[in-house]
Amino acid sequence: MDTQVIVAGAGPTGLTLAVDLGMRGIRCTLIEQKPAPQFLPKMERCNARSMEIYRRMGLADNIRAKGLPRDVPMDVFIVLKNVVEPPLLHKKYPSVAELKAQIASTHDGTLPLEPYQLISQYTLEPLLKAVAEMLPSVCVRYGHELLSFTQDVDSVTATVKDLAGKVSEISAAYLVGCDGGASVVRKQLGIKLAGNEDRMLQLRQSLHYCEGLLDKIPIGKGRHYHVADNHATQLIVQDSTKHFTLHSIVDSDADMVTMFRETIGMPLKFDTLYVGEWKQNLLLAERYGQGRVFMAGDAVHLVIPTGGLGMNSGVGDAIDLSWKLAGTLQGWGGSNLLASYEIERRHVGERNVEASRYATLGRRKWRSMWRPDIRDDTPEGAEARANLVRVADVEQRKSNELVGAELGYRYVGSPLIWPEPGEGPLHDFVEYVPTTWPGARLPHVWLDDGAAMQDRIGYDSGYTLLQLGRTQADVSALAKAFAAYSAPFRVLDIPDEDPRAVYGYDLLLLRPDLHVAWRGNRLPDNPERLAAMATGH
Ligand SMILES: Cc1cc2nc3c(=O)[nH]c(=O)nc-3n(C[C@H](O)[C@H](O)[C@H](O)COP(=O)(O)OP(=O)(O)OC[C@H]3O[C@@H](n4cnc5c(N)ncnc54)[C@H](O)[C@@H]3O)c2cc1C
């Protein structure tokens, strides 16, 4: 075979998957139809979970260096007309620097190891591409379009066309379609997207370069400025602090330029770099793959950017699939390893579509309070403004405070996760309550020497049995059981008090992606069964 894994599509999902596979020593070929990454506006916020993942991959500092400066606040404003007049509502959200200080002094597992980071998709993609190109086992081919594929019991063959029109074939053990909302892979597999029951809006988006605007905004620096109008107008600060996107429902591209001028409300010089249309979607694929072909990212779930769960869900997919592909290709993974991908991630995809709907309905609720006389200097105008603010104060939070969705997701019904009796903690989109319920992400805790638990475990550590609170439990049988599958496994003894207190148990079995596979105070009666389950046998 030409390679072990073909990754089709170099958006954030495909790039993250290719980099993670490459770091695990898996040979992969990343094909992307575009000749190069494009400078087009899309996502701009990597959430805390994605940043924890990028930290494990050694990329977090690089991403922060290229993202929004660490001291810029992430505040959200609702304004009446423009960013000059006093805002109707100002919600404060901490800068990265402020959050880092908060995280450094928090020891109860409630905060993530890394705060969010604002970085525009057009900055993130070239960064990840450069990392992928440095990995010896990753072959990066831009200007290569996936036309179709065939698969049999042993392999997948992709038919690819380059920019000169030359058609060739690439064979591999697996193909992963990270090819976005119009996925060729999904269409060829005949897998449908379901959803869009709600009214979906069609908006225009423009990208502007306006030097010095952010510093001049008299109402304060922030991230989002929503205009309380009947056009759903929103101004978004991009990572350079000199680029801004505007979303609005208007009749023409030219209207976007007028709308930007009105929104900034100051006679500043600016360039318009792009204007385009985009449509909201809330869709989930019926399946996440078939046979040797998998899909990840927007190819299987499309959410409304409100809540910022699009790319972040794709990064989660990539990181769940990557170690399972590696474990299978390295020979220690059983058939349940790859089969669990769809079970684990489709469930999260479903929740994130719901979380995005929840955020969007909140946004729509306060926007529905708009009245034609809302800008009038009359008692009726004042009343309309007060009503909108009252609703927005509650409803806008639903877009910006989805920490429960971001950190609190867990893998339910997975064949790799040891089932505990009961339903498990309730899933809350807003509130995150640290838990080690099997399937959950390991909550972040600091160790006595100041290191983060995640860093102590390291990146390519395989399965880790955490021994906490100076337990004397005999765990040798589990090590033997993992060795029988030649699966990477080690015991990490952490005598510190905080982790034991937060995690609640003496023993935690962690998967390579730091999700909890099992917990207890002594090994289960049949450790062989636990090792078999966790490795997909
Ligand atoms: C206005 C806006 C704001 C957003 N804000 C956020 C945010 O703040 N946070 C967030 O998490 N998400 C956000 N999103 C969503 C986010 O942009 C997407 O979820 C993300 O781009 C999905 O990444 P992906 O890699 O799965 O797919 P894509 O980014 O769509 O990448 C797919 C890639 O596959 C390539 N491709 C397609 N077909 C083929 C083929 N046949 N052969 C080879 N290559 C192919 C495409 O050229 C493309 O490069 C936003 C989206 C929009 C529109």
Coordinates of C-alpha atoms and ligand atoms in Angstrom, one line a residue:
M1 CA 0.0 0.0 0.0
D2 CA 1.1 3.5 -0.7
T3 CA 0.3 4.7 2.8
Q4 CA -1.5 3.6 6.0
V5 CA -4.2 6.3 6.2
I6 CA -5.5 8.7 3.6
V7 CA -6.9 11.8 5.1
A8 CA -9.1 13.7 2.6
G9 CA -9.5 17.4 3.4
A10 CA -7.1 19.8 5.1
G11 CA -9.4 21.9 7.2
P12 CA -8.7 22.0 10.9
T13 CA -10.1 18.5 11.4
G14 CA -8.0 16.8 8.7
L15 CA -4.9 18.7 9.6
T16 CA -5.2 17.8 13.3
L17 CA -5.8 14.2 12.4
A18 CA -2.8 14.1 10.0
V19 CA -0.5 15.7 12.6
D20 CA -1.6 13.4 15.4
L21 CA -1.2 10.3 13.2
G22 CA 2.2 11.5 12.1
M23 CA 3.2 12.1 15.7
R24 CA 2.2 8.6 16.5
G25 CA 4.5 7.4 13.6
I26 CA 1.6 6.4 11.4
R27 CA 2.2 6.9 7.7
C28 CA -0.5 9.1 6.2
T29 CA -1.2 11.1 3.1
L30 CA -3.2 14.2 3.5
I31 CA -5.0 15.4 0.3
E32 CA -6.6 18.8 -0.1
Q33 CA -8.3 20.1 -3.2
K34 CA -7.3 23.7 -2.7
P35 CA -3.8 24.6 -4.0
A36 CA -3.0 26.3 -0.6
P37 CA -4.7 27.4 2.6
Q38 CA -7.0 30.3 1.9
F39 CA -7.3 33.6 3.7
L40 CA -11.1 33.3 4.3
P41 CA -12.9 34.0 7.5
K42 CA -14.5 31.1 9.3
M43 CA -13.9 30.0 12.9
E44 CA -12.0 32.1 15.4
R45 CA -12.2 30.5 18.8
C46 CA -10.3 27.3 19.8
N47 CA -12.1 26.2 23.0
A48 CA -10.4 25.1 26.2
R49 CA -10.7 21.4 25.3
S50 CA -9.1 21.8 21.9
M51 CA -6.3 23.9 23.6
E52 CA -5.7 21.1 26.1
I53 CA -5.4 18.7 23.1
Y54 CA -3.1 21.0 21.3
R55 CA -0.9 21.3 24.4
R56 CA -0.5 17.5 24.5
M57 CA 0.6 17.7 20.9
G58 CA 3.1 20.4 21.8
L59 CA 1.3 23.0 19.7
A60 CA -0.4 25.2 22.3
D61 CA 2.4 27.8 22.7
N62 CA 2.7 28.2 18.9
I63 CA -1.0 28.6 18.5
R64 CA -1.1 31.3 21.3
A65 CA 1.9 33.1 19.7
K66 CA 0.0 33.4 16.5
G67 CA -3.4 34.1 18.1
L68 CA -5.1 37.0 19.8
P69 CA -2.6 38.7 22.2
R70 CA -3.1 37.2 25.7
D71 CA -4.2 40.4 27.4
V72 CA -7.1 41.3 25.1
P73 CA -10.4 40.7 26.8
M74 CA -13.0 38.4 25.3
D75 CA -15.9 40.7 26.2
V76 CA -19.2 40.6 24.3
F77 CA -21.2 43.7 23.7
I78 CA -24.7 44.4 22.5
V79 CA -24.9 47.8 20.9
L80 CA -27.8 49.9 19.7
K81 CA -26.2 51.2 16.5
N82 CA -22.5 51.2 16.5
V83 CA -19.4 50.5 18.7
V84 CA -19.1 54.2 19.6
E85 CA -22.3 54.9 21.6
P86 CA -22.7 53.4 25.1
P87 CA -23.6 49.7 24.9
L88 CA -27.0 48.2 25.8
L89 CA -25.2 45.3 27.4
H90 CA -21.6 44.5 28.2
K91 CA -20.7 40.9 29.3
K92 CA -17.2 40.6 30.5
Y93 CA -15.2 37.5 29.6
P94 CA -11.6 37.1 30.8
S95 CA -8.5 37.4 28.6
V96 CA -6.2 34.5 28.2
A97 CA -3.8 36.1 30.7
E98 CA -6.6 36.5 33.3
L99 CA -7.8 33.0 32.8
K100 CA -4.3 31.6 33.1
A101 CA -3.9 33.3 36.5
Q102 CA -7.3 31.9 37.6
I103 CA -6.3 28.4 36.5
A104 CA -3.0 28.6 38.2
S105 CA -4.7 29.1 41.6
T106 CA -7.5 26.6 41.2
H107 CA -7.1 23.1 42.5
D108 CA -10.5 21.6 42.5
G109 CA -10.6 20.3 38.9
T110 CA -13.3 22.8 37.8
L111 CA -11.1 24.6 35.3
P112 CA -9.4 23.3 32.2
L113 CA -5.6 23.2 32.0
E114 CA -5.7 25.6 29.1
P115 CA -8.0 28.6 28.5
Y116 CA -9.6 29.2 25.1
Q117 CA -7.6 30.9 22.4
L118 CA -8.9 33.2 19.7
I119 CA -7.1 32.3 16.5
S120 CA -8.6 32.7 13.1
Q121 CA -9.0 29.6 11.0
Y122 CA -6.9 31.2 8.2
T123 CA -4.1 31.4 10.8
L124 CA -4.5 28.0 12.3
E125 CA -4.6 26.0 9.1
P126 CA -1.2 27.2 7.7
L127 CA 0.2 26.6 11.2
L128 CA -1.0 23.0 11.3
K129 CA 0.0 22.5 7.7
A130 CA 3.6 23.5 8.5
V131 CA 3.7 21.1 11.4
A132 CA 2.3 18.3 9.2
E133 CA 4.9 19.0 6.6
M134 CA 7.7 18.5 9.1
L135 CA 6.6 15.1 10.2
P136 CA 8.4 12.4 8.3
S137 CA 5.5 10.0 8.1
V138 CA 3.0 12.5 6.8
C139 CA 2.8 13.3 3.0
V140 CA 0.9 16.6 2.5
R141 CA -0.6 17.1 -1.0
Y142 CA -2.5 20.3 -1.6
G143 CA -4.0 20.7 -5.1
H144 CA -5.2 17.1 -5.0
E145 CA -9.0 16.4 -5.1
L146 CA -10.5 13.2 -4.0
L147 CA -12.8 12.1 -6.8
S148 CA -14.0 8.7 -5.5
F149 CA -12.8 5.6 -3.7
T150 CA -13.2 1.8 -3.6
Q151 CA -12.7 -0.5 -0.6
D152 CA -12.4 -4.2 0.0
V153 CA -11.7 -6.3 3.1
D154 CA -8.0 -5.2 3.2
S155 CA -7.7 -1.8 1.7
V156 CA -9.1 1.4 0.3
T157 CA -8.1 2.9 -3.0
A158 CA -8.7 6.6 -3.6
T159 CA -8.9 8.2 -7.1
V160 CA -7.3 11.6 -6.9
K161 CA -7.0 14.5 -9.5
D162 CA -4.3 17.1 -9.3
L163 CA -4.4 20.7 -10.5
A164 CA -3.0 19.7 -13.9
G165 CA -6.0 17.3 -14.3
K166 CA -3.8 14.2 -13.9
V167 CA -5.7 11.4 -12.2
S168 CA -3.9 8.9 -10.0
E169 CA -4.7 6.3 -7.3
I170 CA -3.5 6.0 -3.7
S171 CA -4.0 2.8 -1.7
A172 CA -4.1 2.6 2.0
A173 CA -5.5 0.6 4.9
Y174 CA -8.0 3.4 5.9
L175 CA -9.5 6.5 4.5
V176 CA -10.9 9.3 6.6
G177 CA -13.1 11.9 5.0
C178 CA -12.5 15.3 6.7
D179 CA -13.9 16.9 3.6
G180 CA -16.4 19.3 5.1
G181 CA -20.1 19.8 4.8
A182 CA -20.3 18.8 1.1
S183 CA -18.3 15.6 1.8
V184 CA -17.6 13.5 -1.3
V185 CA -16.9 10.6 1.1
R186 CA -20.2 10.9 2.8
K187 CA -22.1 11.2 -0.5
Q188 CA -20.3 8.2 -2.0
L189 CA -21.2 6.1 1.1
G190 CA -24.8 7.2 0.7
I191 CA -24.9 8.5 4.3
K192 CA -27.5 11.2 4.9
L193 CA -27.4 14.2 7.1
A194 CA -30.5 14.7 9.3
G195 CA -31.7 17.9 11.0
N196 CA -32.4 21.5 10.1
E197 CA -35.9 21.3 11.6
D198 CA -35.6 24.9 12.8
R199 CA -35.6 28.0 10.6
M200 CA -32.1 28.3 9.2
L201 CA -30.8 31.8 8.3
Q202 CA -28.8 32.8 5.2
L203 CA -26.3 35.5 6.1
R204 CA -23.6 37.5 4.4
Q205 CA -20.1 37.6 5.9
S206 CA -17.4 40.2 5.1
L207 CA -13.8 40.5 6.1
H208 CA -12.3 43.9 6.6
Y209 CA -8.8 45.3 7.5
C210 CA -9.1 48.3 9.7
E211 CA -5.8 49.4 11.4
G212 CA -6.3 50.8 14.9
L213 CA -10.1 50.2 15.1
L214 CA -9.9 48.0 18.2
D215 CA -7.9 50.6 20.2
K216 CA -10.3 53.3 19.2
I217 CA -13.5 51.6 20.2
P218 CA -14.6 53.9 23.0
I219 CA -16.9 51.3 24.7
G220 CA -14.0 49.0 25.2
K221 CA -12.1 46.1 23.7
G222 CA -13.9 42.9 23.2
R223 CA -14.4 40.0 20.9
H224 CA -18.0 40.2 19.7
Y225 CA -20.2 43.3 19.1
H226 CA -23.8 42.5 18.3
V227 CA -25.9 45.2 16.9
A228 CA -29.5 45.2 18.2
D229 CA -31.1 45.4 14.7
N230 CA -33.3 43.3 12.5
H231 CA -30.3 42.2 10.3
A232 CA -28.6 39.9 12.9
T233 CA -25.5 42.1 12.5
Q234 CA -22.4 41.0 14.4
L235 CA -18.9 42.4 14.4
I236 CA -16.2 39.9 15.3
V237 CA -12.6 40.7 16.1
Q238 CA -10.0 38.4 14.4
D239 CA -6.7 37.3 15.8
S240 CA -4.5 40.1 14.4
T241 CA -6.9 42.7 16.1
K242 CA -6.7 44.5 12.7
H243 CA -9.0 42.2 10.8
F244 CA -12.8 42.1 11.5
T245 CA -15.6 40.1 10.2
L246 CA -19.1 41.3 9.9
H247 CA -22.2 39.0 9.7
S248 CA -25.5 40.5 8.6
I249 CA -28.6 39.7 6.6
V250 CA -28.6 42.3 3.8
D251 CA -29.6 42.3 0.1
S252 CA -26.2 42.7 -1.5
D253 CA -22.4 42.5 -1.1
A254 CA -22.2 46.3 -1.3
D255 CA -24.6 46.6 1.6
M256 CA -22.0 44.8 3.8
V257 CA -19.5 47.6 3.3
T258 CA -22.2 50.1 4.3
M259 CA -23.1 48.0 7.3
F260 CA -19.5 47.8 8.4
R261 CA -19.1 51.6 8.1
E262 CA -22.3 52.1 10.2
T263 CA -21.3 49.5 12.8
I264 CA -17.8 51.0 13.4
G265 CA -19.4 54.4 13.6
M266 CA -16.1 56.3 13.1
P267 CA -14.6 57.8 9.9
L268 CA -11.8 55.2 9.7
K269 CA -10.1 54.0 6.5
F270 CA -10.6 50.3 5.9
D271 CA -10.2 47.7 3.2
T272 CA -12.8 45.1 2.4
L273 CA -11.0 41.8 1.6
Y274 CA -13.9 39.4 1.2
V275 CA -17.7 39.3 1.0
G276 CA -19.6 36.0 0.8
E277 CA -22.8 34.2 1.8
W278 CA -23.2 31.3 4.3
K279 CA -26.1 29.4 5.5
Q280 CA -26.8 28.1 9.0
N281 CA -27.1 24.3 9.5
L282 CA -27.9 22.0 12.4
L283 CA -27.2 18.6 10.9
L284 CA -25.9 15.2 12.0
A285 CA -24.9 12.3 9.8
E286 CA -26.7 9.0 10.3
R287 CA -23.4 7.1 10.3
Y288 CA -19.7 8.2 10.8
G289 CA -18.3 5.7 8.3
Q290 CA -18.5 2.3 6.8
G291 CA -15.9 -0.5 6.6
R292 CA -12.4 1.0 6.2
V293 CA -13.8 4.5 5.6
F294 CA -14.5 7.0 8.4
M295 CA -15.6 10.6 8.5
A296 CA -14.9 13.4 10.9
G297 CA -15.6 17.1 11.4
D298 CA -18.1 19.0 9.3
A299 CA -18.4 16.0 7.1
V300 CA -20.6 14.5 9.8
H301 CA -21.9 17.4 11.9
L302 CA -22.8 20.9 10.9
V303 CA -23.6 23.4 13.7
I304 CA -24.4 27.1 13.8
P305 CA -21.2 29.0 14.8
T306 CA -23.1 30.4 17.8
G307 CA -21.4 28.6 20.7
G308 CA -18.3 27.9 18.7
L309 CA -18.6 24.1 18.6
G310 CA -17.9 23.4 14.9
M311 CA -14.2 23.1 14.5
N312 CA -13.8 22.1 18.2
S313 CA -16.1 19.1 17.6
G314 CA -14.0 18.2 14.6
V315 CA -10.7 18.4 16.6
G316 CA -12.4 16.1 19.2
D317 CA -13.3 13.6 16.4
A318 CA -9.8 13.6 15.0
I319 CA -8.2 13.0 18.4
D320 CA -10.6 10.1 19.2
L321 CA -10.0 8.4 15.9
S322 CA -6.3 8.9 15.7
W323 CA -5.1 6.7 18.5
K324 CA -7.7 4.1 17.5
L325 CA -6.3 3.9 14.0
A326 CA -2.8 3.8 15.4
G327 CA -3.6 1.0 17.9
T328 CA -5.3 -1.0 15.1
L329 CA -2.4 -0.5 12.7
Q330 CA 0.2 -1.2 15.4
G331 CA -1.6 -4.6 15.9
W332 CA -2.7 -4.3 19.6
G333 CA -6.2 -2.9 19.0
G334 CA -9.2 -5.3 18.8
S335 CA -12.1 -4.8 16.4
N336 CA -14.1 -2.8 18.9
L337 CA -11.4 -0.1 18.9
L338 CA -12.4 1.4 15.6
A339 CA -16.0 0.4 16.0
S340 CA -16.2 2.6 19.1
Y341 CA -15.4 5.7 17.1
E342 CA -18.9 6.2 15.8
I343 CA -20.5 5.2 19.1
E344 CA -18.4 7.7 21.1
R345 CA -18.2 10.6 18.7
R346 CA -21.7 10.5 17.1
H347 CA -23.2 10.8 20.6
V348 CA -21.0 13.9 21.2
G349 CA -21.9 15.2 17.8
E350 CA -25.6 14.9 18.7
R351 CA -25.1 16.8 22.0
N352 CA -23.1 19.5 20.3
V353 CA -25.8 20.0 17.6
E354 CA -28.2 20.3 20.5
A355 CA -25.9 22.7 22.4
S356 CA -25.6 24.9 19.2
R357 CA -29.4 24.8 18.9
Y358 CA -29.8 25.9 22.5
A359 CA -27.3 28.8 22.0
T360 CA -29.0 29.8 18.7
L361 CA -32.5 29.8 20.2
G362 CA -31.2 32.0 23.0
R363 CA -29.6 34.4 20.5
R364 CA -32.9 34.5 18.5
K365 CA -35.0 35.1 21.6
W366 CA -33.3 38.3 22.5
R367 CA -33.1 39.4 18.8
S368 CA -36.9 38.8 18.6
M369 CA -37.2 41.7 21.1
W370 CA -36.2 44.2 18.5
R371 CA -38.8 46.8 17.7
P372 CA -38.8 49.3 14.8
D373 CA -38.8 52.1 17.4
I374 CA -36.0 50.7 19.5
R375 CA -33.6 53.6 18.6
D376 CA -36.2 56.3 19.3
D377 CA -35.6 58.8 22.0
T378 CA -39.2 58.2 23.4
P379 CA -40.6 56.3 26.3
E380 CA -41.6 53.5 23.9
G381 CA -38.0 53.3 22.5
A382 CA -36.6 53.2 26.1
E383 CA -39.0 50.4 27.0
A384 CA -38.1 48.4 23.9
R385 CA -34.4 48.8 24.8
A386 CA -35.0 47.8 28.4
N387 CA -36.9 44.7 27.3
L388 CA -34.3 43.6 24.9
V389 CA -31.5 44.0 27.5
R390 CA -33.5 42.1 30.1
V391 CA -33.9 39.1 27.8
A392 CA -30.4 39.3 26.3
D393 CA -28.8 39.4 29.8
V394 CA -30.0 35.8 30.2
E395 CA -30.1 34.5 26.6
Q396 CA -26.8 35.7 25.2
R397 CA -25.0 33.8 27.9
K398 CA -26.1 30.6 26.2
S399 CA -23.7 31.4 23.3
N400 CA -20.7 32.3 25.4
E401 CA -20.8 30.0 28.4
L402 CA -21.1 26.5 27.0
V403 CA -18.3 25.2 29.3
G404 CA -20.4 22.1 30.2
A405 CA -20.6 21.1 26.5
E406 CA -16.9 21.8 25.9
L407 CA -15.4 20.0 28.9
G408 CA -18.2 17.8 30.3
Y409 CA -18.9 15.5 27.4
R410 CA -18.2 11.8 28.1
Y411 CA -18.4 8.6 26.1
V412 CA -21.6 6.8 26.7
G413 CA -22.4 3.2 25.7
S414 CA -18.9 2.7 24.4
P415 CA -17.5 -0.9 24.2
L416 CA -14.2 0.5 25.5
I417 CA -15.6 2.0 28.7
W418 CA -16.2 -0.1 31.8
P419 CA -19.9 0.3 32.6
E420 CA -20.8 1.5 36.1
P421 CA -24.3 1.0 37.5
G422 CA -26.6 4.1 37.1
E423 CA -27.0 6.8 34.6
G424 CA -23.9 8.8 35.3
P425 CA -23.8 12.6 35.8
L426 CA -26.3 14.7 34.0
H427 CA -25.0 16.5 31.0
D428 CA -25.3 20.2 31.3
F429 CA -24.3 22.5 28.4
V430 CA -23.4 25.4 30.7
E431 CA -22.0 24.1 34.0
Y432 CA -19.0 21.8 34.1
V433 CA -18.8 19.6 37.1
P434 CA -15.5 17.6 37.3
T435 CA -16.1 13.9 37.3
T436 CA -14.2 10.7 36.7
W437 CA -17.3 8.7 35.7
P438 CA -15.9 6.2 33.1
G439 CA -16.0 7.9 29.7
A440 CA -15.3 11.4 31.0
R441 CA -12.3 13.6 30.2
L442 CA -9.8 13.5 33.0
P443 CA -10.3 16.7 35.0
H444 CA -7.2 19.0 35.2
V445 CA -5.4 19.1 38.5
W446 CA -2.1 20.5 39.6
L447 CA 0.5 18.3 41.3
D448 CA 2.5 19.3 44.4
D449 CA 5.5 20.2 42.3
G450 CA 3.4 22.6 40.1
A451 CA 3.2 20.3 37.1
A452 CA -0.1 19.6 35.5
M453 CA -1.4 16.0 35.7
Q454 CA -1.9 16.0 31.9
D455 CA 1.8 16.9 31.3
R456 CA 3.0 14.3 33.8
I457 CA 1.2 11.6 31.9
G458 CA 2.7 12.9 28.7
Y459 CA 1.6 12.5 25.1
D460 CA 2.4 9.1 23.7
S461 CA 2.0 7.2 26.9
G462 CA -0.6 4.6 25.8
Y463 CA -2.8 3.4 28.6
T464 CA -2.0 4.8 32.1
L465 CA -3.1 3.4 35.4
L466 CA -3.0 6.3 37.9
Q467 CA -2.2 5.1 41.4
L468 CA -3.4 7.8 43.7
G469 CA -3.3 8.6 47.4
R470 CA -0.4 6.2 48.2
T471 CA -2.5 3.2 47.6
Q472 CA -0.9 -0.2 48.1
A473 CA -3.3 -2.0 45.8
D474 CA -1.7 -4.7 43.8
V475 CA -2.0 -3.8 40.1
S476 CA 0.4 -6.3 38.5
A477 CA -2.4 -8.4 37.1
L478 CA -3.6 -5.5 34.9
A479 CA -0.1 -4.8 33.6
K480 CA 0.1 -8.5 32.7
A481 CA -3.3 -8.4 31.0
F482 CA -2.2 -5.4 28.8
A483 CA 1.1 -7.1 28.0
A484 CA -0.8 -10.1 26.6
Y485 CA -2.1 -7.8 23.9
S486 CA 1.3 -6.0 23.5
A487 CA -0.7 -2.8 24.2
P488 CA 1.3 0.2 25.6
F489 CA 0.6 0.4 29.4
R490 CA 2.2 1.9 32.4
V491 CA 1.5 2.6 36.0
L492 CA 2.0 6.1 37.3
D493 CA 2.1 6.6 41.0
I494 CA 0.9 10.0 42.2
P495 CA 1.1 10.3 46.0
D496 CA -0.1 14.0 46.0
E497 CA -3.4 14.7 47.9
D498 CA -5.2 17.0 45.4
P499 CA -5.6 14.5 42.6
R500 CA -7.0 11.8 45.0
A501 CA -9.4 14.3 46.4
V502 CA -10.7 15.5 43.0
Y503 CA -10.7 12.1 41.3
G504 CA -12.4 10.3 44.2
Y505 CA -10.7 6.9 43.7
D506 CA -7.3 5.2 44.3
L507 CA -7.1 3.8 40.8
L508 CA -8.0 5.3 37.4
L509 CA -7.4 3.6 34.1
L510 CA -6.9 6.2 31.4
R511 CA -6.9 5.7 27.7
P512 CA -4.3 7.3 25.4
D513 CA -6.7 10.3 24.9
L514 CA -6.9 10.8 28.7
H515 CA -10.6 9.7 28.9
V516 CA -11.3 7.5 31.9
A517 CA -11.9 3.8 31.0
W518 CA -12.4 2.5 34.5
R519 CA -12.0 3.6 38.2
G520 CA -12.0 1.8 41.5
N521 CA -10.1 1.4 44.8
R522 CA -8.8 -2.1 43.8
L523 CA -8.6 -3.9 40.5
P524 CA -11.8 -5.6 39.3
D525 CA -12.0 -9.4 39.9
N526 CA -11.2 -10.0 36.3
P527 CA -8.4 -7.6 35.2
E528 CA -8.1 -9.5 31.9
R529 CA -11.6 -8.4 31.0
L530 CA -10.8 -4.8 31.7
A531 CA -7.7 -4.9 29.5
A532 CA -9.6 -6.6 26.8
M533 CA -12.4 -4.1 26.9
A534 CA -10.1 -1.0 26.9
T535 CA -8.1 -2.3 24.0
G536 CA -11.2 -3.2 21.9
H537 CA -11.0 -7.0 22.2
Ligands
LIG1 C1 -18.7 32.2 10.1 C2 -18.3 31.0 10.8 C3 -17.7 31.1 12.1 C4 -17.3 30.0 12.7 N1 -16.8 30.1 14.0 C5 -16.4 29.0 14.7 C6 -15.8 29.0 16.0 O1 -15.6 30.1 16.5 N2 -15.4 27.9 16.6 C7 -15.6 26.7 16.0 O2 -15.2 25.6 16.6 N3 -16.1 26.6 14.8 C8 -16.5 27.7 14.1 N4 -17.1 27.6 12.8 C9 -17.2 26.3 12.2 C10 -15.8 25.8 11.6 O3 -15.4 26.8 10.7 C11 -16.0 24.5 10.9 O4 -16.7 23.6 11.8 C12 -14.7 23.9 10.6 O5 -14.1 24.5 9.5 C13 -14.8 22.4 10.2 O6 -13.5 21.9 9.9 P1 -13.4 20.7 9.0 O7 -11.9 20.5 8.8 O8 -14.2 19.5 9.5 O9 -14.1 21.1 7.6 P2 -13.6 22.3 6.6 O10 -13.1 23.4 7.3 O11 -14.8 22.5 5.7 O12 -12.5 21.6 5.7 C14 -12.8 20.7 4.7 C15 -11.6 20.7 3.7 O13 -11.8 19.6 2.8 C16 -11.5 20.1 1.5 N5 -12.1 19.2 0.6 C17 -13.5 19.1 0.3 N6 -13.7 18.2 -0.6 C18 -12.5 17.7 -1.0 C19 -12.2 16.7 -1.9 N7 -13.1 16.0 -2.6 N8 -10.8 16.4 -2.0 C20 -9.9 17.0 -1.2 N9 -10.2 18.0 -0.4 C21 -11.5 18.3 -0.2 C22 -11.9 21.5 1.5 O14 -11.3 22.3 0.5 C23 -11.6 22.0 2.9 O15 -10.3 22.5 3.0 C24 -17.4 28.7 12.1 C25 -18.0 28.6 10.8 C26 -18.4 29.7 10.2 C27 -18.9 29.6 8.8

